Structures are given as C-alpha cells and as structure tokens.
C-alpha cells in the first residue's frame, strides 16, 4: 500500500533532501564545535551556580545567627529618645528636610504629600520639599494646589520645579539640596511619590543619627500595600522580601555594606556632601551614592522593624521597565566604580571584597545571568546534545536549595513556590539582557522610565482606563523575546519526549508555557489565595 501524503511528491522529495542535508551538516559540526561549546557553557554555569549557592548559604547562616543571637539596632548603636529642652526650646531638635521627587504622579501625589505633612516633628524644624518634574501641566497645577492647601494649614512645604529633567531623579534631588533654606538642615528624608510613612517615622530614625556621628544613613523596610492584588504582585513580594529580610539585614548586622533603596531612608546631609553629592551617571543614583559614602568610611543602619507603605508595579509592562533599570544600573555602576573601590584606602580589605564580590558580582551580575543562561538555554540544549551531561547536584540539588533559601523571606507564599520559579526564570531573560547592556554600556543603558503607580482607591479605575488605552496596541501585549524563548523550550521538550533520555520534558513544557503566557501579556490576571 502506498503512503498517503497531502503534499505533492516533488515537494516531499525536496523536504526529505533538505532534512538529510541538515542532519549531515549537524553531524559534521556537532562533535568538533557544538559539544565543546556546550561543555564550556555547562562548566561556566555550574561554577556560577556554586558561587551563588555559597553566597546564599552564607547569607542564610548569618541571618540565622542574627535572629537567634544578634543584638537589636538600639543595642549595636546608641539610641535615646530626643526630649524637649526648656532652655533652648525646639532649637534642640535638628532641622529635617523631607524630599518627595515626582513625575506626573496623578494617582498618588495626594497620598505622599499628605503622609509627609503628617510626620510628627516640631513644625518649625521640618521642611517638606516637593520636587515636581511633571511634564503634564494639569498635574503640575494639581500638585501645586495640594502644596498650597497644606501650606495654608501651617505646614512648611516648598513646591520646586525645574526647566528640564536633566539627571532625572538624581538631578531633582541635587537641585533640591541647593535651595538656600536647606543650608540649615541637618538631615534629609527621601520618599518616592507612592510612599506613605507612619507619623512616628522621624522619632524612630533621627535619634540614631543624632547620637552616632559615624552613621550616614538609616534605611527602613518597604511594606507593599498591593501585594495581594494579583499573582504578579505576590511574585514580586517574594523576591523583594528576601532582599529586605536577608540581604539588607546581613549587610547592616555585619557592618559590611548594603545599598540605599532610593526611598524610605534618612541621610545625613554632611555625608552626602562628602561623598560628592548626587550623580546621574547611572540609573541607580541611590546605589551610587551609597557606595561612594561607604568608601568614605560612613556606616549605614537598616531598621527592619520600621516599615513604610508603598506600591508594587501592577502591570507587566511597568514591572519590565523597573527590572531593566534595577538590573542595568548596578552592572553599569560596577563597571564605573570597580577600580575606584580597589584603590580605596579608607575601608578594610574585607569590606572591599564584600562590595565587589558579594554585593556586585554575585547578586547583581551572576544571579541574573546564570538563572537565564543555565535553566533556559544550556540545560535545554543538553537534550539536543546527549553527549553533554549535567550532574544531578548541579541540575537539581543546588537549584533546589537556592530556591528554598530565597523563599524564606515570605513564608506565607511557600505554596506558590513553583509559580515563583517559573516567573523568575522568565524575568531572568530581561535581567540578563539588562545586565549585559550595563556591563557593555550600550543601547538602553541610561533609559529611565518612571514606574507607573495606580494608587490605592483609584487602582481599579486606572487599570481599566489603561487597558482601554492600550488594548489595541499589539506591542504592549506581545513580547517577542518571551515567545521566541518559549518556542525554543517547547521544541527541546518535544525532542526530549520523543527521543531524549534526560526526562526534562515536563520542566521544559511547563517553563515554555510560562514564557508563552507572559509573552502574550496575560501575567497578573490570577489572584492567589
């Protein structure tokens, strides 16, 4: 019986010839080229995985010791509540400047200004400075009117604008410190437009700076008001909780180093000036200032018990832009400051090693690159090239331990661990790309797009409006990089299912589906329990 075919016989013959030619070429290049390259890739990925594993275990051991035996911040640093002085009156209290940088913050400007004006502190010893870089004249008028409303209530609030956005946030903060009334200020508090501090924020932070002249920065923890909004915000919470629960706490407790998060912190103005002030050479001006101040010998303190409410990005588009900035900026800063850190003579060798190796190289470069390269490129490729094997400890054991150590910061979300792994692997694509852009200083290295905020009660209405505005723009819904990677993983999964012996096909199929889902822009629509 002849084989049934829906294609013309001539076409089938051409197709068979092309397949044979491809197999011949593949056989010729696989042994001398593909196998050595893939073996090299496996070796590099395993080496990076081991480095990341050691760093995570170290962090886990230190944070365990800190939690069990560690002393609280008020035991490690002198802390005494500030009291009224009958002789000097309010002049005994330092003058505090509160800076709120803004850019077209229609939905949240009232929340942030109201929270800043509600801070408890002697009224003649606090100045609220709204740095408005908005390009929308309507929003600028609204923000200015809000400042005037609070000024009419006796709040010392200043509304400051610029003719341009040079330097973006760093430029705005730098210009704000140049105002004549700032000369008498001792400390500056920075809150992004969606941050809402509690009234006692200054009473809990300023005493540390007053009684410890070697302290430059007090950093508070972020508390996410919309963490339960959808699956995407829960995934973000898991990643950021590890940063605040472990990374920041370890850096502070060991007197090593931790970065300023750009908001929710109090700076000693003298430390900012000694470090050289705000610079806009990268998109992480906060980290830049923190590293330079640390190299001058200043110390930082992280207060994990002090939480400041803020908002997580609610759309995949906004989150992608944020992650690009957060991944590209540190890599670019590492490129610019490596030699400066090595040459520095004011800090110990241990601190320099910690900043270069642990803070920058492992957390800001290796962690992003190995996640995508190993689990989304190299490991699937071994299915197509069975001559290359990955040991079980590298493919299963080490990744599992790293994942569990990362998840300890958010125990309430442990049942979402599988979804978090898939989500992080997809985001690793953008983080790895951004990291390489920063290291090579090319392309979108200095791209600054303000993270969109929806603001509490107006969130649903804003989300609906945003959806209606963008739903016909295919570029905002279709993400080709995710789709291409998903196709690659799906192909590898099919090959492993049909011909392979690695039994990775379940992982490959599931991970490819995650890339497809996020590639079509559907992430964030499911609300977990």
Short mmCIF file of C-alpha atoms in Angstrom, two decimals:
data_model
loop_
_atom_site.label_atom_id
_atom_site.label_comp_id
_atom_site.label_asym_id
_atom_site.label_seq_id
_atom_site.Cartn_x
_atom_site.Cartn_y
_atom_site.Cartn_z
CA UNK A 1 0.00 0.00 0.00
CA UNK A 2 1.40 3.40 -0.98
CA UNK A 3 1.91 6.04 1.74
CA UNK A 4 -0.78 8.68 1.79
CA UNK A 5 0.51 12.24 1.57
CA UNK A 6 -1.26 15.55 1.37
CA UNK A 7 1.83 17.15 -0.18
CA UNK A 8 2.95 16.77 -3.82
CA UNK A 9 5.51 14.04 -4.29
CA UNK A 10 8.06 16.50 -5.68
CA UNK A 11 7.74 18.70 -2.59
CA UNK A 12 8.09 15.72 -0.25
CA UNK A 13 11.28 14.76 -2.05
CA UNK A 14 12.73 18.23 -1.64
CA UNK A 15 11.74 18.21 2.01
CA UNK A 16 13.47 14.85 2.56
CA UNK A 17 16.61 16.10 0.83
CA UNK A 18 16.69 19.25 3.00
CA UNK A 19 16.27 17.17 6.15
CA UNK A 20 19.10 14.85 5.12
CA UNK A 21 21.37 17.79 4.33
CA UNK A 22 20.58 19.39 7.69
CA UNK A 23 21.34 16.14 9.53
CA UNK A 24 24.63 15.77 7.64
CA UNK A 25 25.69 19.35 8.49
CA UNK A 26 24.60 18.91 12.10
CA UNK A 27 26.62 15.68 12.36
CA UNK A 28 29.69 17.40 10.95
CA UNK A 29 29.67 20.40 13.32
CA UNK A 30 28.28 18.78 16.47
CA UNK A 31 31.39 16.90 17.63
CA UNK A 32 34.08 19.49 16.83
CA UNK A 33 32.06 22.67 17.64
CA UNK A 34 28.73 22.24 19.44
CA UNK A 35 29.81 19.71 22.08
CA UNK A 36 32.92 21.69 23.23
CA UNK A 37 30.94 24.95 23.35
CA UNK A 38 28.12 23.35 25.30
CA UNK A 39 30.58 21.69 27.68
CA UNK A 40 32.15 25.08 28.28
CA UNK A 41 28.70 26.56 28.90
CA UNK A 42 27.87 23.82 31.39
CA UNK A 43 31.16 24.36 33.23
CA UNK A 44 30.62 28.13 33.47
CA UNK A 45 27.02 27.72 34.62
CA UNK A 46 27.97 25.15 37.25
CA UNK A 47 30.75 27.41 38.50
CA UNK A 48 28.34 30.37 38.78
CA UNK A 49 25.75 28.16 40.46
CA UNK A 50 28.28 27.07 43.08
CA UNK A 51 29.27 30.70 43.72
CA UNK A 52 25.63 31.70 44.10
CA UNK A 53 24.98 28.67 46.31
CA UNK A 54 27.87 29.55 48.66
CA UNK A 55 26.70 33.15 48.87
CA UNK A 56 23.10 32.12 49.66
CA UNK A 57 24.25 29.63 52.32
CA UNK A 58 26.49 32.28 53.87
CA UNK A 59 23.60 34.74 53.98
CA UNK A 60 21.36 32.06 55.46
CA UNK A 61 23.84 31.20 58.20
CA UNK A 62 24.45 34.86 59.10
CA UNK A 63 20.76 35.78 59.22
CA UNK A 64 20.06 32.73 61.39
CA UNK A 65 22.76 33.80 63.84
CA UNK A 66 21.45 37.36 63.79
CA UNK A 67 17.91 36.25 64.51
CA UNK A 68 18.92 33.91 67.33
CA UNK A 69 21.86 35.70 68.97
CA UNK A 70 22.07 39.06 67.23
CA UNK A 71 21.51 42.30 69.06
CA UNK A 72 18.85 44.77 68.01
CA UNK A 73 19.88 48.07 66.36
CA UNK A 74 19.41 50.05 69.59
CA UNK A 75 21.94 47.71 71.23
CA UNK A 76 24.51 48.00 68.45
CA UNK A 77 24.18 51.76 68.15
CA UNK A 78 23.41 54.38 70.76
CA UNK A 79 19.76 55.34 70.79
CA UNK A 80 18.00 57.73 73.13
CA UNK A 81 14.70 59.46 72.55
CA UNK A 82 15.01 63.18 71.85
CA UNK A 83 13.48 65.28 74.61
CA UNK A 84 12.33 68.87 74.97
CA UNK A 85 14.93 71.33 76.19
CA UNK A 86 13.36 74.01 78.40
CA UNK A 87 16.27 76.38 77.83
CA UNK A 88 16.64 76.07 74.06
CA UNK A 89 13.11 75.02 73.13
CA UNK A 90 12.67 73.45 69.70
CA UNK A 91 16.16 74.56 68.65
CA UNK A 92 17.43 71.43 70.40
CA UNK A 93 15.88 69.38 67.60
CA UNK A 94 17.72 69.06 64.26
CA UNK A 95 16.11 70.56 61.17
CA UNK A 96 14.89 67.83 58.82
CA UNK A 97 14.24 68.17 55.10
CA UNK A 98 11.71 65.80 53.51
CA UNK A 99 12.14 65.42 49.75
CA UNK A 100 9.41 63.96 47.52
CA UNK A 101 10.53 63.65 43.87
CA UNK A 102 7.58 63.43 41.45
CA UNK A 103 6.92 62.95 37.76
CA UNK A 104 3.32 63.02 36.51
CA UNK A 105 2.07 61.29 39.67
CA UNK A 106 -1.64 61.92 39.14
CA UNK A 107 -2.84 58.98 41.22
CA UNK A 108 -0.56 59.18 44.26
CA UNK A 109 0.57 62.77 44.79
CA UNK A 110 -2.09 63.44 47.44
CA UNK A 111 -1.18 60.28 49.39
CA UNK A 112 2.54 61.02 49.52
CA UNK A 113 2.25 64.73 50.26
CA UNK A 114 -0.35 64.06 52.93
CA UNK A 115 1.81 61.39 54.58
CA UNK A 116 4.89 63.65 54.57
CA UNK A 117 2.95 66.57 56.01
CA UNK A 118 1.58 64.23 58.68
CA UNK A 119 5.03 63.36 60.05
CA UNK A 120 5.31 64.09 63.75
CA UNK A 121 8.13 66.60 64.39
CA UNK A 122 8.36 70.17 65.70
CA UNK A 123 6.72 72.24 62.98
CA UNK A 124 9.48 74.83 62.83
CA UNK A 125 12.16 72.11 62.46
CA UNK A 126 10.84 70.32 59.38
CA UNK A 127 10.61 71.34 55.72
CA UNK A 128 8.65 69.33 53.14
CA UNK A 129 10.07 69.79 49.65
CA UNK A 130 8.03 68.59 46.65
CA UNK A 131 10.32 68.23 43.62
CA UNK A 132 7.93 68.16 40.69
CA UNK A 133 9.40 67.27 37.29
CA UNK A 134 5.97 66.69 35.74
CA UNK A 135 5.56 67.44 32.05
CA UNK A 136 1.75 67.45 32.24
CA UNK A 137 0.67 71.00 33.09
CA UNK A 138 -2.63 69.81 34.55
CA UNK A 139 -0.87 67.51 37.00
CA UNK A 140 1.63 70.25 37.90
CA UNK A 141 -1.22 72.58 38.77
CA UNK A 142 -2.88 69.88 40.88
CA UNK A 143 0.33 69.17 42.80
CA UNK A 144 0.99 72.88 43.35
CA UNK A 145 -2.54 73.43 44.63
CA UNK A 146 -2.12 70.48 47.03
CA UNK A 147 1.08 72.06 48.37
CA UNK A 148 -0.71 75.38 48.82
CA UNK A 149 -3.52 73.63 50.68
CA UNK A 150 -1.07 72.16 53.20
CA UNK A 151 0.81 75.45 53.45
CA UNK A 152 -2.46 77.14 54.46
CA UNK A 153 -2.59 74.69 57.39
CA UNK A 154 0.75 75.91 58.70
CA UNK A 155 2.99 73.24 57.11
CA UNK A 156 6.37 74.48 55.90
CA UNK A 157 6.11 73.00 52.40
CA UNK A 158 8.02 74.10 49.32
CA UNK A 159 6.96 73.40 45.73
CA UNK A 160 10.01 73.23 43.45
CA UNK A 161 10.13 72.79 39.68
CA UNK A 162 12.88 72.75 37.05
CA UNK A 163 13.07 73.85 33.42
CA UNK A 164 14.27 70.39 32.36
CA UNK A 165 14.64 66.82 33.66
CA UNK A 166 18.42 66.68 33.49
CA UNK A 167 19.62 63.83 35.64
CA UNK A 168 16.06 62.62 36.26
CA UNK A 169 15.56 61.79 39.95
CA UNK A 170 19.22 62.38 40.87
CA UNK A 171 19.08 65.78 39.18
CA UNK A 172 15.91 66.73 41.04
CA UNK A 173 17.33 65.69 44.44
CA UNK A 174 20.58 67.53 43.72
CA UNK A 175 18.78 70.73 42.74
CA UNK A 176 16.58 70.47 45.82
CA UNK A 177 19.62 70.47 48.12
CA UNK A 178 20.88 73.70 46.53
CA UNK A 179 17.99 75.80 47.86
CA UNK A 180 19.04 78.44 50.39
CA UNK A 181 16.70 77.19 53.12
CA UNK A 182 18.39 73.75 53.03
CA UNK A 183 21.66 75.17 54.40
CA UNK A 184 20.29 74.96 57.91
CA UNK A 185 19.05 71.35 57.55
CA UNK A 186 20.98 68.51 59.18
CA UNK A 187 19.20 65.50 57.64
CA UNK A 188 17.21 64.73 54.53
CA UNK A 189 14.45 62.12 54.27
CA UNK A 190 13.54 60.80 50.81
CA UNK A 191 10.18 59.31 49.90
CA UNK A 192 9.13 58.35 46.39
CA UNK A 193 5.69 59.52 45.31
CA UNK A 194 3.91 56.30 46.33
CA UNK A 195 5.49 56.03 49.80
CA UNK A 196 3.40 56.68 52.90
CA UNK A 197 5.45 56.81 56.14
CA UNK A 198 3.86 56.48 59.55
CA UNK A 199 3.73 59.68 61.67
CA UNK A 200 6.45 58.43 64.06
CA UNK A 201 8.99 57.75 61.28
CA UNK A 202 11.32 60.60 62.28
CA UNK A 203 11.14 59.86 66.01
CA UNK A 204 12.36 56.31 65.30
CA UNK A 205 15.20 57.22 62.91
CA UNK A 206 16.65 60.65 63.69
CA UNK A 207 17.90 59.71 67.22
CA UNK A 208 20.25 57.13 65.67
CA UNK A 209 21.85 59.82 63.53
CA UNK A 210 21.97 62.36 66.36
CA UNK A 211 23.73 60.03 68.82
CA UNK A 212 26.00 58.24 66.32
CA UNK A 213 28.06 60.73 64.29
CA UNK A 214 29.58 57.97 62.13
CA UNK A 215 26.16 56.92 60.78
CA UNK A 216 25.23 58.36 57.38
CA UNK A 217 22.03 56.50 56.50
CA UNK A 218 19.04 54.89 58.18
CA UNK A 219 17.12 52.65 55.76
CA UNK A 220 13.58 51.46 56.52
CA UNK A 221 11.86 48.38 55.13
CA UNK A 222 9.23 48.55 52.40
CA UNK A 223 5.71 47.31 53.09
CA UNK A 224 3.66 46.53 49.99
CA UNK A 225 0.05 47.68 50.17
CA UNK A 226 -0.98 45.84 46.99
CA UNK A 227 0.92 42.56 47.46
CA UNK A 228 -2.35 40.57 47.33
CA UNK A 229 -3.63 42.27 44.20
CA UNK A 230 -2.67 39.53 41.75
CA UNK A 231 -0.23 36.71 41.08
CA UNK A 232 2.42 39.06 39.69
CA UNK A 233 2.48 41.24 42.81
CA UNK A 234 2.76 38.16 45.02
CA UNK A 235 5.78 37.04 42.99
CA UNK A 236 7.37 40.48 43.37
CA UNK A 237 6.76 40.39 47.10
CA UNK A 238 8.61 37.07 47.39
CA UNK A 239 11.67 38.44 45.59
CA UNK A 240 11.79 41.75 47.47
CA UNK A 241 11.10 40.21 50.88
CA UNK A 242 14.31 38.18 50.55
CA UNK A 243 16.18 41.38 49.75
CA UNK A 244 14.87 43.17 52.84
CA UNK A 245 14.70 40.23 55.24
CA UNK A 246 18.10 38.76 54.41
CA UNK A 247 20.37 40.85 52.19
CA UNK A 248 19.83 44.22 53.85
CA UNK A 249 19.82 42.76 57.35
CA UNK A 250 23.05 40.81 56.80
CA UNK A 251 24.85 43.82 55.33
CA UNK A 252 23.79 46.01 58.26
CA UNK A 253 24.37 43.46 61.04
CA UNK A 254 27.89 42.58 59.88
CA UNK A 255 28.87 46.25 59.34
CA UNK A 256 29.79 45.25 55.76
CA UNK A 257 27.67 47.14 53.25
CA UNK A 258 24.12 47.40 51.99
CA UNK A 259 22.68 49.69 49.35
CA UNK A 260 20.31 52.59 49.77
CA UNK A 261 16.95 51.67 48.23
CA UNK A 262 16.37 55.16 46.87
CA UNK A 263 13.46 55.92 49.18
CA UNK A 264 12.25 55.30 52.71
CA UNK A 265 15.57 56.39 54.18
CA UNK A 266 17.19 59.26 56.12
CA UNK A 267 20.57 60.68 55.07
CA UNK A 268 22.98 62.88 56.97
CA UNK A 269 23.44 65.79 54.56
CA UNK A 270 27.10 66.13 55.53
CA UNK A 271 27.67 62.53 54.35
CA UNK A 272 26.01 63.26 51.00
CA UNK A 273 28.25 66.29 50.51
CA UNK A 274 31.42 64.44 51.50
CA UNK A 275 30.58 61.60 49.10
CA UNK A 276 30.30 64.05 46.21
CA UNK A 277 26.54 64.55 46.11
CA UNK A 278 24.01 63.01 43.78
CA UNK A 279 25.29 61.80 40.39
CA UNK A 280 23.28 60.83 37.33
CA UNK A 281 25.90 58.69 35.58
CA UNK A 282 23.75 55.54 36.01
CA UNK A 283 20.08 54.75 36.58
CA UNK A 284 20.78 53.71 40.20
CA UNK A 285 21.75 57.04 41.71
CA UNK A 286 20.81 55.70 45.15
CA UNK A 287 23.29 52.82 44.99
CA UNK A 288 25.93 55.10 43.51
CA UNK A 289 25.70 57.50 46.46
CA UNK A 290 25.68 54.65 49.00
CA UNK A 291 28.86 53.07 47.58
CA UNK A 292 30.70 56.40 47.50
CA UNK A 293 29.64 57.27 51.05
CA UNK A 294 30.70 53.83 52.25
CA UNK A 295 34.12 54.29 50.66
CA UNK A 296 34.47 57.48 52.71
CA UNK A 297 34.10 55.41 55.87
CA UNK A 298 30.46 56.20 56.68
CA UNK A 299 28.26 53.50 58.24
CA UNK A 300 24.67 52.55 57.42
CA UNK A 301 21.91 51.09 59.58
CA UNK A 302 18.94 49.07 58.36
CA UNK A 303 15.79 49.06 60.51
CA UNK A 304 13.77 46.02 59.51
CA UNK A 305 11.16 46.78 62.15
CA UNK A 306 10.36 50.17 60.62
CA UNK A 307 8.05 49.68 57.64
CA UNK A 308 6.95 52.25 55.06
CA UNK A 309 3.92 51.54 52.92
CA UNK A 310 4.38 51.67 49.16
CA UNK A 311 3.11 50.15 45.94
CA UNK A 312 4.35 47.37 43.66
CA UNK A 313 4.05 47.68 39.86
CA UNK A 314 0.62 46.38 38.84
CA UNK A 315 1.28 45.81 35.13
CA UNK A 316 3.79 43.58 33.41
CA UNK A 317 4.95 46.47 31.24
CA UNK A 318 5.72 48.68 34.25
CA UNK A 319 7.48 45.80 36.01
CA UNK A 320 9.67 45.05 32.97
CA UNK A 321 10.82 48.68 32.78
CA UNK A 322 11.55 48.71 36.51
CA UNK A 323 13.55 45.49 36.36
CA UNK A 324 15.54 46.75 33.38
CA UNK A 325 16.57 49.81 35.38
CA UNK A 326 17.31 47.81 38.53
CA UNK A 327 19.44 45.27 36.61
CA UNK A 328 21.19 47.53 34.11
CA UNK A 329 22.08 50.27 36.59
CA UNK A 330 24.06 48.15 39.11
CA UNK A 331 26.02 46.42 36.35
CA UNK A 332 26.91 49.77 34.82
CA UNK A 333 27.84 51.19 38.21
CA UNK A 334 30.08 48.16 38.84
CA UNK A 335 31.86 48.88 35.56
CA UNK A 336 32.38 52.53 36.53
CA UNK A 337 33.43 52.03 40.16
CA UNK A 338 35.45 48.79 40.21
CA UNK A 339 38.85 50.48 40.02
CA UNK A 340 37.80 53.19 42.47
CA UNK A 341 36.76 50.57 45.02
CA UNK A 342 40.01 48.62 44.58
CA UNK A 343 42.17 51.74 45.01
CA UNK A 344 40.29 52.99 48.06
CA UNK A 345 42.37 53.11 51.27
CA UNK A 346 39.77 54.25 53.80
CA UNK A 347 37.92 50.95 54.16
CA UNK A 348 39.12 47.47 55.11
CA UNK A 349 40.04 44.76 52.62
CA UNK A 350 37.09 42.69 53.88
CA UNK A 351 34.63 45.46 53.10
CA UNK A 352 36.06 45.95 49.60
CA UNK A 353 35.86 42.22 48.89
CA UNK A 354 32.28 42.14 50.19
CA UNK A 355 31.21 45.07 47.98
CA UNK A 356 32.96 43.81 44.84
CA UNK A 357 32.33 40.08 45.10
CA UNK A 358 29.18 39.56 47.15
CA UNK A 359 27.19 42.75 46.58
CA UNK A 360 28.01 43.47 42.94
CA UNK A 361 29.44 40.38 41.23
CA UNK A 362 27.27 37.64 42.76
CA UNK A 363 23.99 39.43 43.43
CA UNK A 364 23.92 41.94 40.58
CA UNK A 365 25.62 40.00 37.77
CA UNK A 366 25.97 36.25 38.36
CA UNK A 367 22.48 35.80 39.84
CA UNK A 368 20.81 37.32 36.77
CA UNK A 369 22.97 35.71 34.10
CA UNK A 370 23.12 32.15 35.48
CA UNK A 371 19.35 31.94 36.06
CA UNK A 372 18.55 32.55 32.41
CA UNK A 373 21.64 31.05 30.77
CA UNK A 374 21.61 27.79 32.75
CA UNK A 375 17.92 26.98 33.20
CA UNK A 376 16.57 28.42 29.95
CA UNK A 377 19.41 27.93 27.44
CA UNK A 378 22.15 25.49 28.44
CA UNK A 379 20.12 22.86 30.31
CA UNK A 380 17.52 22.55 27.48
CA UNK A 381 20.34 22.37 24.91
CA UNK A 382 21.74 19.24 26.57
CA UNK A 383 18.55 17.47 25.47
CA UNK A 384 19.58 18.04 21.84
CA UNK A 385 23.19 17.05 22.52
CA UNK A 386 23.12 13.92 24.72
CA UNK A 387 26.93 13.76 24.67
CA UNK A 388 26.89 16.60 27.19
CA UNK A 389 25.73 15.65 30.69
CA UNK A 390 24.90 17.83 33.70
CA UNK A 391 25.50 16.25 37.13
CA UNK A 392 22.41 15.87 39.28
CA UNK A 393 23.87 18.04 42.03
CA UNK A 394 24.12 20.94 39.57
CA UNK A 395 20.78 20.42 37.85
CA UNK A 396 18.63 19.55 40.88
CA UNK A 397 20.17 19.80 44.34
CA UNK A 398 21.89 23.20 44.23
CA UNK A 399 18.97 24.96 42.45
CA UNK A 400 16.51 23.48 44.96
CA UNK A 401 18.49 24.70 47.98
CA UNK A 402 18.98 28.16 46.46
CA UNK A 403 15.25 28.40 45.76
CA UNK A 404 14.30 27.39 49.30
CA UNK A 405 16.76 29.87 50.79
CA UNK A 406 15.32 32.63 48.61
CA UNK A 407 11.77 31.81 49.68
CA UNK A 408 12.34 32.03 53.45
CA UNK A 409 11.60 35.76 53.40
CA UNK A 410 7.94 35.16 52.54
CA UNK A 411 6.74 32.02 54.35
CA UNK A 412 3.08 32.81 53.61
CA UNK A 413 3.74 32.26 49.90
CA UNK A 414 5.60 28.94 50.06
CA UNK A 415 2.65 27.23 48.34
CA UNK A 416 3.30 29.49 45.34
CA UNK A 417 6.95 28.44 45.04
CA UNK A 418 6.56 26.67 41.69
CA UNK A 419 4.87 29.72 40.15
CA UNK A 420 7.61 31.94 41.57
CA UNK A 421 10.34 29.78 39.98
CA UNK A 422 8.66 29.97 36.58
CA UNK A 423 8.08 33.72 36.92
CA UNK A 424 11.68 34.40 37.98
CA UNK A 425 13.07 32.34 35.08
CA UNK A 426 11.07 34.43 32.62
CA UNK A 427 12.14 37.70 34.25
CA UNK A 428 15.74 36.45 34.20
CA UNK A 429 15.61 36.92 30.43
CA UNK A 430 15.19 40.68 30.85
CA UNK A 431 17.52 40.94 33.82
CA UNK A 432 20.32 39.10 32.00
CA UNK A 433 19.83 41.28 28.94
CA UNK A 434 19.84 44.46 31.03
CA UNK A 435 22.92 43.30 32.96
CA UNK A 436 24.88 42.81 29.74
CA UNK A 437 23.73 46.21 28.48
CA UNK A 438 25.01 47.78 31.68
CA UNK A 439 28.34 45.94 31.63
CA UNK A 440 28.97 46.77 27.99
CA UNK A 441 27.42 50.25 28.32
CA UNK A 442 25.39 50.02 25.12
CA UNK A 443 21.83 50.52 23.93
CA UNK A 444 19.31 51.35 26.67
CA UNK A 445 21.97 51.72 29.37
CA UNK A 446 20.68 55.13 30.55
CA UNK A 447 16.99 54.58 29.86
CA UNK A 448 14.85 56.00 32.67
CA UNK A 449 11.12 55.32 32.64
CA UNK A 450 9.23 56.17 35.82
CA UNK A 451 7.35 53.16 37.21
CA UNK A 452 3.62 53.65 36.74
CA UNK A 453 1.67 53.85 40.00
CA UNK A 454 -2.09 53.41 40.34
CA UNK A 455 -2.63 54.48 43.92
CA UNK A 456 -5.00 52.62 46.23
CA UNK A 457 -8.66 53.51 45.79
CA UNK A 458 -8.15 54.69 42.22
CA UNK A 459 -6.39 51.48 41.21
CA UNK A 460 -9.31 49.69 39.55
CA UNK A 461 -10.45 52.71 37.60
CA UNK A 462 -6.91 53.44 36.44
CA UNK A 463 -6.31 49.84 35.43
CA UNK A 464 -9.49 49.82 33.34
CA UNK A 465 -8.52 53.10 31.71
CA UNK A 466 -5.01 51.83 30.97
CA UNK A 467 -6.40 48.62 29.48
CA UNK A 468 -8.78 50.53 27.19
CA UNK A 469 -5.96 52.81 26.13
CA UNK A 470 -3.51 50.03 25.22
CA UNK A 471 -5.59 47.03 24.30
CA UNK A 472 -5.26 47.63 20.55
CA UNK A 473 -1.51 48.21 20.70
CA UNK A 474 -0.01 44.83 19.90
CA UNK A 475 3.45 45.91 21.04
CA UNK A 476 2.22 46.27 24.59
CA UNK A 477 0.69 42.79 24.65
CA UNK A 478 3.02 40.69 22.51
CA UNK A 479 6.58 40.23 23.76
CA UNK A 480 8.69 38.55 21.11
CA UNK A 481 11.67 37.64 23.30
CA UNK A 482 9.47 35.62 25.64
CA UNK A 483 7.69 33.95 22.75
CA UNK A 484 10.94 33.05 21.00
CA UNK A 485 12.39 31.56 24.19
CA UNK A 486 9.14 29.70 24.79
CA UNK A 487 9.33 28.17 21.30
CA UNK A 488 12.92 27.06 21.95
CA UNK A 489 11.98 25.41 25.25
CA UNK A 490 8.91 23.78 23.73
CA UNK A 491 10.97 22.35 20.86
CA UNK A 492 13.53 20.97 23.31
CA UNK A 493 10.72 19.48 25.37
CA UNK A 494 9.20 17.77 22.33
CA UNK A 495 12.60 16.40 21.30
CA UNK A 496 13.26 15.08 24.82
CA UNK A 497 9.82 13.49 24.96
CA UNK A 498 10.28 11.76 21.59
CA UNK A 499 13.97 10.87 21.52
CA UNK A 500 15.72 12.02 24.67
CA UNK A 501 16.76 10.24 27.84
CA UNK A 502 17.11 13.23 30.17
CA UNK A 503 13.44 13.29 31.24
CA UNK A 504 13.44 17.09 31.36
CA UNK A 505 10.41 17.34 29.11
CA UNK A 506 7.93 18.12 31.92
CA UNK A 507 10.06 21.03 33.14
CA UNK A 508 10.62 22.24 29.57
CA UNK A 509 6.92 22.10 28.70
CA UNK A 510 5.86 23.91 31.87
CA UNK A 511 8.56 26.57 31.56
CA UNK A 512 7.74 27.13 27.90
CA UNK A 513 4.09 27.69 28.86
CA UNK A 514 5.22 30.34 31.38
CA UNK A 515 7.14 32.13 28.62
CA UNK A 516 4.12 31.91 26.32
CA UNK A 517 1.75 33.25 28.99
CA UNK A 518 3.99 36.21 29.76
CA UNK A 519 4.82 36.62 26.09
CA UNK A 520 1.15 37.23 25.38
CA UNK A 521 0.88 39.61 28.33
CA UNK A 522 -1.53 37.61 30.49
CA UNK A 523 0.54 37.58 33.68
CA UNK A 524 -1.04 39.15 36.72
CA UNK A 525 -4.66 38.30 36.00
CA UNK A 526 -4.89 35.49 38.57
CA UNK A 527 -5.35 36.43 42.22
CA UNK A 528 -3.90 33.74 44.57
CA UNK A 529 -5.33 32.91 47.96
#
